[in-house]
């Protein structure tokens, strides 16, 4: 019998992972140096652009394959909270005509909070790794 909750959670995990992966990939394909300059222009250390890009890229892949989903989601929460507070809040929920608002960021934040709280076991590499470790410990005991 299919667990509707796990199927729904899998869909959310995949959407969140793909979205962050594409955002991270775009940062590197479009020239991470541009992002470094933009970070510096808003008062953040430029090197943070590399960290954000890597978290988005690698974290997105990790979510898609279900590896460390709760931890990765926690990192995404920090990124989204930072983006909302540092960049998007002043523009308002829907934006101000000069830039985007924080409506997408808050939706991604909510997805990340959901995955962090609930985890996602369906088609997740974590399930295979930790199931194997549990079965190994039962054999020894």
mmCIF file of the C-alpha atoms, coordinates in Angstrom:
data_MODEL
# 
_entry.id   MODEL 
# 
loop_
_atom_site.group_PDB 
_atom_site.id 
_atom_site.type_symbol 
_atom_site.label_atom_id 
_atom_site.label_alt_id 
_atom_site.label_comp_id 
_atom_site.label_asym_id 
_atom_site.label_entity_id 
_atom_site.label_seq_id 
_atom_site.pdbx_PDB_ins_code 
_atom_site.Cartn_x 
_atom_site.Cartn_y 
_atom_site.Cartn_z 
_atom_site.occupancy 
_atom_site.B_iso_or_equiv 
_atom_site.pdbx_formal_charge 
_atom_site.auth_seq_id 
_atom_site.auth_comp_id 
_atom_site.auth_asym_id 
_atom_site.auth_atom_id 
_atom_site.pdbx_PDB_model_num 
ATOM 1   C CA . UNK A 1 1   ? 0.000  0.000  0.000   1.00 0.00 ? 1   UNK A CA 1 
ATOM 2   C CA . UNK A 1 2   ? 1.333  3.407  -0.962  1.00 0.00 ? 2   UNK A CA 1 
ATOM 3   C CA . UNK A 1 3   ? 1.773  5.914  1.836   1.00 0.00 ? 3   UNK A CA 1 
ATOM 4   C CA . UNK A 1 4   ? 0.240  9.182  0.560   1.00 0.00 ? 4   UNK A CA 1 
ATOM 5   C CA . UNK A 1 5   ? 2.241  11.243 3.045   1.00 0.00 ? 5   UNK A CA 1 
ATOM 6   C CA . UNK A 1 6   ? 5.555  9.806  1.839   1.00 0.00 ? 6   UNK A CA 1 
ATOM 7   C CA . UNK A 1 7   ? 4.609  10.278 -1.818  1.00 0.00 ? 7   UNK A CA 1 
ATOM 8   C CA . UNK A 1 8   ? 3.655  13.905 -1.132  1.00 0.00 ? 8   UNK A CA 1 
ATOM 9   C CA . UNK A 1 9   ? 6.850  14.490 0.818   1.00 0.00 ? 9   UNK A CA 1 
ATOM 10  C CA . UNK A 1 10  ? 8.902  12.947 -1.992  1.00 0.00 ? 10  UNK A CA 1 
ATOM 11  C CA . UNK A 1 11  ? 7.315  15.369 -4.465  1.00 0.00 ? 11  UNK A CA 1 
ATOM 12  C CA . UNK A 1 12  ? 8.146  18.339 -2.208  1.00 0.00 ? 12  UNK A CA 1 
ATOM 13  C CA . UNK A 1 13  ? 11.716 17.094 -1.695  1.00 0.00 ? 13  UNK A CA 1 
ATOM 14  C CA . UNK A 1 14  ? 12.268 16.675 -5.434  1.00 0.00 ? 14  UNK A CA 1 
ATOM 15  C CA . UNK A 1 15  ? 10.820 20.090 -6.311  1.00 0.00 ? 15  UNK A CA 1 
ATOM 16  C CA . UNK A 1 16  ? 12.913 21.784 -3.619  1.00 0.00 ? 16  UNK A CA 1 
ATOM 17  C CA . UNK A 1 17  ? 16.065 19.923 -4.664  1.00 0.00 ? 17  UNK A CA 1 
ATOM 18  C CA . UNK A 1 18  ? 15.638 20.606 -8.375  1.00 0.00 ? 18  UNK A CA 1 
ATOM 19  C CA . UNK A 1 19  ? 14.867 24.278 -7.749  1.00 0.00 ? 19  UNK A CA 1 
ATOM 20  C CA . UNK A 1 20  ? 17.977 24.834 -5.628  1.00 0.00 ? 20  UNK A CA 1 
ATOM 21  C CA . UNK A 1 21  ? 20.150 22.785 -7.973  1.00 0.00 ? 21  UNK A CA 1 
ATOM 22  C CA . UNK A 1 22  ? 19.110 24.928 -10.954 1.00 0.00 ? 22  UNK A CA 1 
ATOM 23  C CA . UNK A 1 23  ? 19.679 28.158 -8.998  1.00 0.00 ? 23  UNK A CA 1 
ATOM 24  C CA . UNK A 1 24  ? 23.157 26.979 -7.966  1.00 0.00 ? 24  UNK A CA 1 
ATOM 25  C CA . UNK A 1 25  ? 24.002 25.830 -11.478 1.00 0.00 ? 25  UNK A CA 1 
ATOM 26  C CA . UNK A 1 26  ? 22.913 29.189 -12.897 1.00 0.00 ? 26  UNK A CA 1 
ATOM 27  C CA . UNK A 1 27  ? 25.197 31.014 -10.470 1.00 0.00 ? 27  UNK A CA 1 
ATOM 28  C CA . UNK A 1 28  ? 28.210 29.149 -11.838 1.00 0.00 ? 28  UNK A CA 1 
ATOM 29  C CA . UNK A 1 29  ? 27.147 29.094 -15.497 1.00 0.00 ? 29  UNK A CA 1 
ATOM 30  C CA . UNK A 1 30  ? 26.350 32.806 -15.572 1.00 0.00 ? 30  UNK A CA 1 
ATOM 31  C CA . UNK A 1 31  ? 29.662 33.635 -13.933 1.00 0.00 ? 31  UNK A CA 1 
ATOM 32  C CA . UNK A 1 32  ? 30.078 33.323 -10.192 1.00 0.00 ? 32  UNK A CA 1 
ATOM 33  C CA . UNK A 1 33  ? 32.252 36.448 -10.328 1.00 0.00 ? 33  UNK A CA 1 
ATOM 34  C CA . UNK A 1 34  ? 29.084 38.440 -11.077 1.00 0.00 ? 34  UNK A CA 1 
ATOM 35  C CA . UNK A 1 35  ? 27.452 37.013 -7.952  1.00 0.00 ? 35  UNK A CA 1 
ATOM 36  C CA . UNK A 1 36  ? 30.593 37.795 -5.934  1.00 0.00 ? 36  UNK A CA 1 
ATOM 37  C CA . UNK A 1 37  ? 30.365 41.408 -7.087  1.00 0.00 ? 37  UNK A CA 1 
ATOM 38  C CA . UNK A 1 38  ? 26.662 41.583 -6.304  1.00 0.00 ? 38  UNK A CA 1 
ATOM 39  C CA . UNK A 1 39  ? 27.223 40.160 -2.796  1.00 0.00 ? 39  UNK A CA 1 
ATOM 40  C CA . UNK A 1 40  ? 29.876 42.820 -2.193  1.00 0.00 ? 40  UNK A CA 1 
ATOM 41  C CA . UNK A 1 41  ? 27.532 45.543 -3.482  1.00 0.00 ? 41  UNK A CA 1 
ATOM 42  C CA . UNK A 1 42  ? 24.930 44.638 -0.847  1.00 0.00 ? 42  UNK A CA 1 
ATOM 43  C CA . UNK A 1 43  ? 27.483 44.531 1.959   1.00 0.00 ? 43  UNK A CA 1 
ATOM 44  C CA . UNK A 1 44  ? 28.204 40.805 2.139   1.00 0.00 ? 44  UNK A CA 1 
ATOM 45  C CA . UNK A 1 45  ? 31.661 39.271 1.772   1.00 0.00 ? 45  UNK A CA 1 
ATOM 46  C CA . UNK A 1 46  ? 32.131 38.211 -1.838  1.00 0.00 ? 46  UNK A CA 1 
ATOM 47  C CA . UNK A 1 47  ? 33.434 34.742 -0.940  1.00 0.00 ? 47  UNK A CA 1 
ATOM 48  C CA . UNK A 1 48  ? 29.985 33.914 0.461   1.00 0.00 ? 48  UNK A CA 1 
ATOM 49  C CA . UNK A 1 49  ? 28.715 33.698 -3.128  1.00 0.00 ? 49  UNK A CA 1 
ATOM 50  C CA . UNK A 1 50  ? 30.779 30.540 -3.607  1.00 0.00 ? 50  UNK A CA 1 
ATOM 51  C CA . UNK A 1 51  ? 29.343 29.026 -0.428  1.00 0.00 ? 51  UNK A CA 1 
ATOM 52  C CA . UNK A 1 52  ? 25.780 29.866 -1.377  1.00 0.00 ? 52  UNK A CA 1 
ATOM 53  C CA . UNK A 1 53  ? 26.265 28.536 -4.901  1.00 0.00 ? 53  UNK A CA 1 
ATOM 54  C CA . UNK A 1 54  ? 27.799 25.288 -3.657  1.00 0.00 ? 54  UNK A CA 1 
ATOM 55  C CA . UNK A 1 55  ? 25.100 24.776 -1.025  1.00 0.00 ? 55  UNK A CA 1 
ATOM 56  C CA . UNK A 1 56  ? 22.439 25.276 -3.692  1.00 0.00 ? 56  UNK A CA 1 
ATOM 57  C CA . UNK A 1 57  ? 24.162 23.048 -6.254  1.00 0.00 ? 57  UNK A CA 1 
ATOM 58  C CA . UNK A 1 58  ? 25.329 20.182 -4.045  1.00 0.00 ? 58  UNK A CA 1 
ATOM 59  C CA . UNK A 1 59  ? 22.421 20.493 -1.625  1.00 0.00 ? 59  UNK A CA 1 
ATOM 60  C CA . UNK A 1 60  ? 19.967 20.319 -4.511  1.00 0.00 ? 60  UNK A CA 1 
ATOM 61  C CA . UNK A 1 61  ? 21.521 17.076 -5.735  1.00 0.00 ? 61  UNK A CA 1 
ATOM 62  C CA . UNK A 1 62  ? 21.564 15.694 -2.187  1.00 0.00 ? 62  UNK A CA 1 
ATOM 63  C CA . UNK A 1 63  ? 17.845 16.405 -1.789  1.00 0.00 ? 63  UNK A CA 1 
ATOM 64  C CA . UNK A 1 64  ? 16.987 14.797 -5.110  1.00 0.00 ? 64  UNK A CA 1 
ATOM 65  C CA . UNK A 1 65  ? 18.789 11.576 -4.137  1.00 0.00 ? 65  UNK A CA 1 
ATOM 66  C CA . UNK A 1 66  ? 17.596 11.811 -0.535  1.00 0.00 ? 66  UNK A CA 1 
ATOM 67  C CA . UNK A 1 67  ? 20.961 12.168 1.169   1.00 0.00 ? 67  UNK A CA 1 
ATOM 68  C CA . UNK A 1 68  ? 20.983 14.223 4.374   1.00 0.00 ? 68  UNK A CA 1 
ATOM 69  C CA . UNK A 1 69  ? 17.613 15.774 3.562   1.00 0.00 ? 69  UNK A CA 1 
ATOM 70  C CA . UNK A 1 70  ? 17.032 17.260 6.999   1.00 0.00 ? 70  UNK A CA 1 
ATOM 71  C CA . UNK A 1 71  ? 20.501 18.777 7.231   1.00 0.00 ? 71  UNK A CA 1 
ATOM 72  C CA . UNK A 1 72  ? 20.387 20.155 3.684   1.00 0.00 ? 72  UNK A CA 1 
ATOM 73  C CA . UNK A 1 73  ? 16.934 21.598 4.347   1.00 0.00 ? 73  UNK A CA 1 
ATOM 74  C CA . UNK A 1 74  ? 18.300 23.342 7.432   1.00 0.00 ? 74  UNK A CA 1 
ATOM 75  C CA . UNK A 1 75  ? 21.001 24.942 5.261   1.00 0.00 ? 75  UNK A CA 1 
ATOM 76  C CA . UNK A 1 76  ? 18.344 26.034 2.765   1.00 0.00 ? 76  UNK A CA 1 
ATOM 77  C CA . UNK A 1 77  ? 16.352 27.592 5.619   1.00 0.00 ? 77  UNK A CA 1 
ATOM 78  C CA . UNK A 1 78  ? 19.376 29.695 6.552   1.00 0.00 ? 78  UNK A CA 1 
ATOM 79  C CA . UNK A 1 79  ? 19.878 30.737 2.900   1.00 0.00 ? 79  UNK A CA 1 
ATOM 80  C CA . UNK A 1 80  ? 16.233 31.683 2.424   1.00 0.00 ? 80  UNK A CA 1 
ATOM 81  C CA . UNK A 1 81  ? 16.007 33.560 5.715   1.00 0.00 ? 81  UNK A CA 1 
ATOM 82  C CA . UNK A 1 82  ? 19.140 35.487 4.761   1.00 0.00 ? 82  UNK A CA 1 
ATOM 83  C CA . UNK A 1 83  ? 17.817 36.250 1.271   1.00 0.00 ? 83  UNK A CA 1 
ATOM 84  C CA . UNK A 1 84  ? 14.502 37.474 2.642   1.00 0.00 ? 84  UNK A CA 1 
ATOM 85  C CA . UNK A 1 85  ? 15.962 39.597 5.432   1.00 0.00 ? 85  UNK A CA 1 
ATOM 86  C CA . UNK A 1 86  ? 18.989 41.004 3.612   1.00 0.00 ? 86  UNK A CA 1 
ATOM 87  C CA . UNK A 1 87  ? 17.686 41.444 0.077   1.00 0.00 ? 87  UNK A CA 1 
ATOM 88  C CA . UNK A 1 88  ? 13.993 40.943 -0.506  1.00 0.00 ? 88  UNK A CA 1 
ATOM 89  C CA . UNK A 1 89  ? 12.156 42.254 2.565   1.00 0.00 ? 89  UNK A CA 1 
ATOM 90  C CA . UNK A 1 90  ? 12.497 45.903 1.586   1.00 0.00 ? 90  UNK A CA 1 
ATOM 91  C CA . UNK A 1 91  ? 10.868 45.188 -1.799  1.00 0.00 ? 91  UNK A CA 1 
ATOM 92  C CA . UNK A 1 92  ? 7.771  43.702 -0.174  1.00 0.00 ? 92  UNK A CA 1 
ATOM 93  C CA . UNK A 1 93  ? 5.967  40.434 -0.726  1.00 0.00 ? 93  UNK A CA 1 
ATOM 94  C CA . UNK A 1 94  ? 5.341  40.924 -4.461  1.00 0.00 ? 94  UNK A CA 1 
ATOM 95  C CA . UNK A 1 95  ? 8.239  43.248 -5.248  1.00 0.00 ? 95  UNK A CA 1 
ATOM 96  C CA . UNK A 1 96  ? 8.437  46.950 -5.927  1.00 0.00 ? 96  UNK A CA 1 
ATOM 97  C CA . UNK A 1 97  ? 8.786  47.155 -9.699  1.00 0.00 ? 97  UNK A CA 1 
ATOM 98  C CA . UNK A 1 98  ? 12.586 47.264 -9.435  1.00 0.00 ? 98  UNK A CA 1 
ATOM 99  C CA . UNK A 1 99  ? 13.104 43.785 -8.082  1.00 0.00 ? 99  UNK A CA 1 
ATOM 100 C CA . UNK A 1 100 ? 11.326 40.606 -7.114  1.00 0.00 ? 100 UNK A CA 1 
ATOM 101 C CA . UNK A 1 101 ? 9.548  40.242 -3.816  1.00 0.00 ? 101 UNK A CA 1 
ATOM 102 C CA . UNK A 1 102 ? 10.028 37.476 -1.321  1.00 0.00 ? 102 UNK A CA 1 
ATOM 103 C CA . UNK A 1 103 ? 7.006  35.339 -2.258  1.00 0.00 ? 103 UNK A CA 1 
ATOM 104 C CA . UNK A 1 104 ? 9.118  32.602 -3.906  1.00 0.00 ? 104 UNK A CA 1 
ATOM 105 C CA . UNK A 1 105 ? 11.691 32.733 -1.128  1.00 0.00 ? 105 UNK A CA 1 
ATOM 106 C CA . UNK A 1 106 ? 9.049  32.261 1.567   1.00 0.00 ? 106 UNK A CA 1 
ATOM 107 C CA . UNK A 1 107 ? 7.526  29.325 -0.344  1.00 0.00 ? 107 UNK A CA 1 
ATOM 108 C CA . UNK A 1 108 ? 10.959 27.665 -0.623  1.00 0.00 ? 108 UNK A CA 1 
ATOM 109 C CA . UNK A 1 109 ? 11.543 28.416 3.064   1.00 0.00 ? 109 UNK A CA 1 
ATOM 110 C CA . UNK A 1 110 ? 8.262  26.682 3.956   1.00 0.00 ? 110 UNK A CA 1 
ATOM 111 C CA . UNK A 1 111 ? 9.173  23.628 1.846   1.00 0.00 ? 111 UNK A CA 1 
ATOM 112 C CA . UNK A 1 112 ? 12.582 23.421 3.517   1.00 0.00 ? 112 UNK A CA 1 
ATOM 113 C CA . UNK A 1 113 ? 11.009 23.700 6.982   1.00 0.00 ? 113 UNK A CA 1 
ATOM 114 C CA . UNK A 1 114 ? 8.590  20.891 6.118   1.00 0.00 ? 114 UNK A CA 1 
ATOM 115 C CA . UNK A 1 115 ? 11.370 18.578 4.907   1.00 0.00 ? 115 UNK A CA 1 
ATOM 116 C CA . UNK A 1 116 ? 13.573 19.431 7.880   1.00 0.00 ? 116 UNK A CA 1 
ATOM 117 C CA . UNK A 1 117 ? 10.790 18.588 10.339  1.00 0.00 ? 117 UNK A CA 1 
ATOM 118 C CA . UNK A 1 118 ? 9.408  15.497 8.625   1.00 0.00 ? 118 UNK A CA 1 
ATOM 119 C CA . UNK A 1 119 ? 12.308 14.079 6.664   1.00 0.00 ? 119 UNK A CA 1 
ATOM 120 C CA . UNK A 1 120 ? 11.651 12.156 3.461   1.00 0.00 ? 120 UNK A CA 1 
ATOM 121 C CA . UNK A 1 121 ? 12.329 8.428  3.284   1.00 0.00 ? 121 UNK A CA 1 
ATOM 122 C CA . UNK A 1 122 ? 10.716 7.358  0.012   1.00 0.00 ? 122 UNK A CA 1 
ATOM 123 C CA . UNK A 1 123 ? 13.327 6.706  -2.693  1.00 0.00 ? 123 UNK A CA 1 
ATOM 124 C CA . UNK A 1 124 ? 15.960 8.241  -0.425  1.00 0.00 ? 124 UNK A CA 1 
ATOM 125 C CA . UNK A 1 125 ? 19.575 7.125  -0.258  1.00 0.00 ? 125 UNK A CA 1 
ATOM 126 C CA . UNK A 1 126 ? 19.429 7.710  3.508   1.00 0.00 ? 126 UNK A CA 1 
ATOM 127 C CA . UNK A 1 127 ? 16.825 4.936  3.790   1.00 0.00 ? 127 UNK A CA 1 
ATOM 128 C CA . UNK A 1 128 ? 19.156 2.462  2.120   1.00 0.00 ? 128 UNK A CA 1 
ATOM 129 C CA . UNK A 1 129 ? 22.237 3.517  4.103   1.00 0.00 ? 129 UNK A CA 1 
ATOM 130 C CA . UNK A 1 130 ? 20.565 3.613  7.509   1.00 0.00 ? 130 UNK A CA 1 
ATOM 131 C CA . UNK A 1 131 ? 18.483 0.481  6.873   1.00 0.00 ? 131 UNK A CA 1 
ATOM 132 C CA . UNK A 1 132 ? 21.690 -1.388 6.092   1.00 0.00 ? 132 UNK A CA 1 
ATOM 133 C CA . UNK A 1 133 ? 23.366 -0.064 9.250   1.00 0.00 ? 133 UNK A CA 1 
ATOM 134 C CA . UNK A 1 134 ? 20.326 -1.068 11.351  1.00 0.00 ? 134 UNK A CA 1 
ATOM 135 C CA . UNK A 1 135 ? 20.305 -4.564 9.913   1.00 0.00 ? 135 UNK A CA 1 
ATOM 136 C CA . UNK A 1 136 ? 24.075 -4.907 10.501  1.00 0.00 ? 136 UNK A CA 1 
ATOM 137 C CA . UNK A 1 137 ? 23.673 -3.906 14.142  1.00 0.00 ? 137 UNK A CA 1 
ATOM 138 C CA . UNK A 1 138 ? 20.874 -6.462 14.589  1.00 0.00 ? 138 UNK A CA 1 
ATOM 139 C CA . UNK A 1 139 ? 23.089 -9.227 13.213  1.00 0.00 ? 139 UNK A CA 1 
ATOM 140 C CA . UNK A 1 140 ? 25.887 -8.347 15.646  1.00 0.00 ? 140 UNK A CA 1 
ATOM 141 C CA . UNK A 1 141 ? 23.531 -8.090 18.628  1.00 0.00 ? 141 UNK A CA 1 
# 
